[in-house]
């Protein structure tokens, strides 16, 4: 990636794309629990949402 390149990241599929250059790279998929933490906006929010704190 270079400054100004447009990127797209699909955490669930484990893919990062450089839309400017048409390059796609794969990375190991994240566990479902980690995806849930990211979706909640971080660990503190995840804990608040899932244990009533």
PDB file of N, CA and C in Angstrom:
ATOM      1  N   UNK A   1       0.826  -1.184   0.000  1.00  0.00           N
ATOM      2  CA  UNK A   1       0.000   0.000   0.000  1.00  0.00           C
ATOM      3  C   UNK A   1       0.868   1.244   0.000  1.00  0.00           C
ATOM      4  N   UNK A   2       0.364   2.243  -0.693  1.00  0.00           N
ATOM      5  CA  UNK A   2       1.006   3.547  -0.719  1.00  0.00           C
ATOM      6  C   UNK A   2      -0.011   4.592  -0.279  1.00  0.00           C
ATOM      7  N   UNK A   3       0.479   5.720   0.140  1.00  0.00           N
ATOM      8  CA  UNK A   3      -0.396   6.812   0.543  1.00  0.00           C
ATOM      9  C   UNK A   3      -1.393   7.103  -0.570  1.00  0.00           C
ATOM     10  N   UNK A   4      -2.675   7.178  -0.196  1.00  0.00           N
ATOM     11  CA  UNK A   4      -3.720   7.460  -1.169  1.00  0.00           C
ATOM     12  C   UNK A   4      -4.406   6.239  -1.737  1.00  0.00           C
ATOM     13  N   UNK A   5      -3.840   5.043  -1.535  1.00  0.00           N
ATOM     14  CA  UNK A   5      -4.484   3.817  -2.010  1.00  0.00           C
ATOM     15  C   UNK A   5      -5.766   3.580  -1.205  1.00  0.00           C
ATOM     16  N   UNK A   6      -6.784   3.075  -1.872  1.00  0.00           N
ATOM     17  CA  UNK A   6      -8.038   2.741  -1.217  1.00  0.00           C
ATOM     18  C   UNK A   6      -8.014   1.268  -0.828  1.00  0.00           C
ATOM     19  N   UNK A   7      -8.403   0.994   0.417  1.00  0.00           N
ATOM     20  CA  UNK A   7      -8.344  -0.374   0.934  1.00  0.00           C
ATOM     21  C   UNK A   7      -9.722  -0.851   1.360  1.00  0.00           C
ATOM     22  N   UNK A   8      -9.869  -2.166   1.355  1.00  0.00           N
ATOM     23  CA  UNK A   8     -11.076  -2.807   1.849  1.00  0.00           C
ATOM     24  C   UNK A   8     -10.625  -4.044   2.639  1.00  0.00           C
ATOM     25  N   UNK A   9     -11.175  -4.211   3.843  1.00  0.00           N
ATOM     26  CA  UNK A   9     -10.804  -5.347   4.679  1.00  0.00           C
ATOM     27  C   UNK A   9     -12.066  -6.126   5.019  1.00  0.00           C
ATOM     28  N   UNK A  10     -12.041  -7.417   4.767  1.00  0.00           N
ATOM     29  CA  UNK A  10     -13.139  -8.315   5.141  1.00  0.00           C
ATOM     30  C   UNK A  10     -12.598  -9.229   6.223  1.00  0.00           C
ATOM     31  N   UNK A  11     -12.851  -8.842   7.469  1.00  0.00           N
ATOM     32  CA  UNK A  11     -12.298  -9.588   8.602  1.00  0.00           C
ATOM     33  C   UNK A  11     -12.850 -11.012   8.666  1.00  0.00           C
ATOM     34  N   UNK A  12     -14.121 -11.158   8.364  1.00  0.00           N
ATOM     35  CA  UNK A  12     -14.732 -12.484   8.454  1.00  0.00           C
ATOM     36  C   UNK A  12     -14.154 -13.442   7.414  1.00  0.00           C
ATOM     37  N   UNK A  13     -13.925 -12.955   6.208  1.00  0.00           N
ATOM     38  CA  UNK A  13     -13.389 -13.797   5.147  1.00  0.00           C
ATOM     39  C   UNK A  13     -11.867 -13.903   5.197  1.00  0.00           C
ATOM     40  N   UNK A  14     -11.223 -12.980   5.928  1.00  0.00           N
ATOM     41  CA  UNK A  14      -9.764 -12.986   5.994  1.00  0.00           C
ATOM     42  C   UNK A  14      -9.117 -12.468   4.724  1.00  0.00           C
ATOM     43  N   UNK A  15      -9.633 -11.348   4.217  1.00  0.00           N
ATOM     44  CA  UNK A  15      -9.131 -10.790   2.968  1.00  0.00           C
ATOM     45  C   UNK A  15      -8.919  -9.284   3.123  1.00  0.00           C
ATOM     46  N   UNK A  16      -7.790  -8.810   2.616  1.00  0.00           N
ATOM     47  CA  UNK A  16      -7.541  -7.374   2.507  1.00  0.00           C
ATOM     48  C   UNK A  16      -7.298  -7.071   1.035  1.00  0.00           C
ATOM     49  N   UNK A  17      -7.937  -6.021   0.550  1.00  0.00           N
ATOM     50  CA  UNK A  17      -7.833  -5.669  -0.862  1.00  0.00           C
ATOM     51  C   UNK A  17      -7.309  -4.252  -1.022  1.00  0.00           C
ATOM     52  N   UNK A  18      -6.402  -4.081  -1.951  1.00  0.00           N
ATOM     53  CA  UNK A  18      -5.977  -2.765  -2.386  1.00  0.00           C
ATOM     54  C   UNK A  18      -6.807  -2.474  -3.629  1.00  0.00           C
ATOM     55  N   UNK A  19      -7.857  -1.673  -3.458  1.00  0.00           N
ATOM     56  CA  UNK A  19      -8.787  -1.414  -4.554  1.00  0.00           C
ATOM     57  C   UNK A  19      -8.156  -0.551  -5.640  1.00  0.00           C
ATOM     58  N   UNK A  20      -7.172   0.243  -5.268  1.00  0.00           N
ATOM     59  CA  UNK A  20      -6.500   1.100  -6.235  1.00  0.00           C
ATOM     60  C   UNK A  20      -5.669   0.282  -7.215  1.00  0.00           C
ATOM     61  N   UNK A  21      -4.985  -0.732  -6.698  1.00  0.00           N
ATOM     62  CA  UNK A  21      -4.077  -1.530  -7.530  1.00  0.00           C
ATOM     63  C   UNK A  21      -4.641  -2.885  -7.928  1.00  0.00           C
ATOM     64  N   UNK A  22      -5.811  -3.232  -7.385  1.00  0.00           N
ATOM     65  CA  UNK A  22      -6.417  -4.506  -7.730  1.00  0.00           C
ATOM     66  C   UNK A  22      -5.698  -5.706  -7.125  1.00  0.00           C
ATOM     67  N   UNK A  23      -5.081  -5.504  -5.950  1.00  0.00           N
ATOM     68  CA  UNK A  23      -4.341  -6.584  -5.287  1.00  0.00           C
ATOM     69  C   UNK A  23      -5.170  -7.100  -4.112  1.00  0.00           C
ATOM     70  N   UNK A  24      -5.168  -8.415  -3.933  1.00  0.00           N
ATOM     71  CA  UNK A  24      -5.891  -9.047  -2.828  1.00  0.00           C
ATOM     72  C   UNK A  24      -4.951  -9.974  -2.082  1.00  0.00           C
ATOM     73  N   UNK A  25      -4.975  -9.901  -0.770  1.00  0.00           N
ATOM     74  CA  UNK A  25      -4.163 -10.786   0.073  1.00  0.00           C
ATOM     75  C   UNK A  25      -5.059 -11.423   1.124  1.00  0.00           C
ATOM     76  N   UNK A  26      -4.743 -12.648   1.448  1.00  0.00           N
ATOM     77  CA  UNK A  26      -5.498 -13.376   2.475  1.00  0.00           C
ATOM     78  C   UNK A  26      -4.698 -13.442   3.770  1.00  0.00           C
ATOM     79  N   UNK A  27      -5.414 -13.521   4.875  1.00  0.00           N
ATOM     80  CA  UNK A  27      -4.802 -13.703   6.180  1.00  0.00           C
ATOM     81  C   UNK A  27      -5.679 -14.674   6.958  1.00  0.00           C
ATOM     82  N   UNK A  28      -5.143 -15.284   8.016  1.00  0.00           N
ATOM     83  CA  UNK A  28      -5.940 -16.254   8.778  1.00  0.00           C
ATOM     84  C   UNK A  28      -7.220 -15.610   9.318  1.00  0.00           C
ATOM     85  N   UNK A  29      -8.317 -16.321   9.160  1.00  0.00           N
ATOM     86  CA  UNK A  29      -9.591 -15.809   9.650  1.00  0.00           C
ATOM     87  C   UNK A  29      -9.558 -15.670  11.164  1.00  0.00           C
ATOM     88  N   UNK A  30     -10.231 -14.633  11.646  1.00  0.00           N
ATOM     89  CA  UNK A  30     -10.311 -14.411  13.088  1.00  0.00           C
ATOM     90  C   UNK A  30     -11.378 -15.320  13.685  1.00  0.00           C
ATOM     91  N   UNK A  31     -11.166 -15.753  14.920  1.00  0.00           N
ATOM     92  CA  UNK A  31     -12.194 -16.549  15.597  1.00  0.00           C
ATOM     93  C   UNK A  31     -13.484 -15.738  15.760  1.00  0.00           C
ATOM     94  N   UNK A  32     -14.613 -16.419  15.813  1.00  0.00           N
ATOM     95  CA  UNK A  32     -15.914 -15.762  15.952  1.00  0.00           C
ATOM     96  C   UNK A  32     -15.954 -14.820  17.156  1.00  0.00           C
ATOM     97  N   UNK A  33     -15.350 -15.224  18.272  1.00  0.00           N
ATOM     98  CA  UNK A  33     -15.342 -14.378  19.472  1.00  0.00           C
ATOM     99  C   UNK A  33     -14.633 -13.054  19.205  1.00  0.00           C
ATOM    100  N   UNK A  34     -13.523 -13.091  18.485  1.00  0.00           N
ATOM    101  CA  UNK A  34     -12.788 -11.868  18.164  1.00  0.00           C
ATOM    102  C   UNK A  34     -13.612 -10.978  17.244  1.00  0.00           C
ATOM    103  N   UNK A  35     -14.301 -11.572  16.284  1.00  0.00           N
ATOM    104  CA  UNK A  35     -15.168 -10.800  15.400  1.00  0.00           C
ATOM    105  C   UNK A  35     -16.284 -10.116  16.196  1.00  0.00           C
ATOM    106  N   UNK A  36     -16.828 -10.813  17.178  1.00  0.00           N
ATOM    107  CA  UNK A  36     -17.881 -10.236  18.022  1.00  0.00           C
ATOM    108  C   UNK A  36     -17.353  -9.053  18.828  1.00  0.00           C
ATOM    109  N   UNK A  37     -16.133  -9.164  19.327  1.00  0.00           N
ATOM    110  CA  UNK A  37     -15.513  -8.067  20.081  1.00  0.00           C
ATOM    111  C   UNK A  37     -15.317  -6.858  19.175  1.00  0.00           C
ATOM    112  N   UNK A  38     -14.829  -7.076  17.964  1.00  0.00           N
ATOM    113  CA  UNK A  38     -14.641  -5.980  17.014  1.00  0.00           C
ATOM    114  C   UNK A  38     -15.971  -5.338  16.637  1.00  0.00           C
ATOM    115  N   UNK A  39     -16.979  -6.166  16.410  1.00  0.00           N
ATOM    116  CA  UNK A  39     -18.295  -5.661  16.038  1.00  0.00           C
ATOM    117  C   UNK A  39     -18.906  -4.807  17.147  1.00  0.00           C
ATOM    118  N   UNK A  40     -18.623  -5.171  18.400  1.00  0.00           N
ATOM    119  CA  UNK A  40     -19.138  -4.421  19.546  1.00  0.00           C
ATOM    120  C   UNK A  40     -18.409  -3.092  19.742  1.00  0.00           C
ATOM    121  N   UNK A  41     -17.291  -2.918  19.077  1.00  0.00           N
ATOM    122  CA  UNK A  41     -16.530  -1.683  19.226  1.00  0.00           C
ATOM    123  C   UNK A  41     -15.407  -1.778  20.232  1.00  0.00           C
ATOM    124  N   UNK A  42     -15.058  -2.999  20.616  1.00  0.00           N
ATOM    125  CA  UNK A  42     -13.955  -3.209  21.545  1.00  0.00           C
ATOM    126  C   UNK A  42     -14.358  -4.101  22.705  1.00  0.00           C
ATOM    127  N   UNK A  43     -13.378  -4.481  23.481  1.00  0.00           N
ATOM    128  CA  UNK A  43     -13.599  -5.432  24.569  1.00  0.00           C
ATOM    129  C   UNK A  43     -14.512  -4.884  25.651  1.00  0.00           C
ATOM    130  N   UNK A  44     -14.333  -3.621  26.020  1.00  0.00           N
ATOM    131  CA  UNK A  44     -15.172  -3.042  27.086  1.00  0.00           C
ATOM    132  C   UNK A  44     -16.636  -3.072  26.666  1.00  0.00           C
ATOM    133  N   UNK A  45     -16.927  -2.649  25.446  1.00  0.00           N
ATOM    134  CA  UNK A  45     -18.314  -2.679  24.968  1.00  0.00           C
ATOM    135  C   UNK A  45     -18.840  -4.104  24.891  1.00  0.00           C
ATOM    136  N   UNK A  46     -18.010  -5.024  24.452  1.00  0.00           N
ATOM    137  CA  UNK A  46     -18.438  -6.421  24.364  1.00  0.00           C
ATOM    138  C   UNK A  46     -18.839  -6.949  25.744  1.00  0.00           C
ATOM    139  N   UNK A  47     -18.008  -6.657  26.739  1.00  0.00           N
ATOM    140  CA  UNK A  47     -18.306  -7.110  28.107  1.00  0.00           C
ATOM    141  C   UNK A  47     -19.602  -6.480  28.600  1.00  0.00           C
ATOM    142  N   UNK A  48     -19.770  -5.186  28.372  1.00  0.00           N
ATOM    143  CA  UNK A  48     -21.003  -4.510  28.802  1.00  0.00           C
ATOM    144  C   UNK A  48     -22.229  -5.121  28.139  1.00  0.00           C
ATOM    145  N   UNK A  49     -22.117  -5.420  26.854  1.00  0.00           N
ATOM    146  CA  UNK A  49     -23.259  -5.953  26.106  1.00  0.00           C
ATOM    147  C   UNK A  49     -23.573  -7.401  26.459  1.00  0.00           C
ATOM    148  N   UNK A  50     -22.569  -8.153  26.925  1.00  0.00           N
ATOM    149  CA  UNK A  50     -22.767  -9.588  27.115  1.00  0.00           C
ATOM    150  C   UNK A  50     -22.805 -10.051  28.559  1.00  0.00           C
ATOM    151  N   UNK A  51     -22.542  -9.156  29.497  1.00  0.00           N
ATOM    152  CA  UNK A  51     -22.635  -9.591  30.893  1.00  0.00           C
ATOM    153  C   UNK A  51     -23.366  -8.578  31.765  1.00  0.00           C
ATOM    154  N   UNK A  52     -23.951  -7.588  31.143  1.00  0.00           N
ATOM    155  CA  UNK A  52     -24.794  -6.657  31.871  1.00  0.00           C
ATOM    156  C   UNK A  52     -24.072  -5.725  32.820  1.00  0.00           C
ATOM    157  N   UNK A  53     -22.778  -5.525  32.649  1.00  0.00           N
ATOM    158  CA  UNK A  53     -22.037  -4.622  33.535  1.00  0.00           C
ATOM    159  C   UNK A  53     -22.313  -3.180  33.177  1.00  0.00           C
TER     160      UNK A  53
END
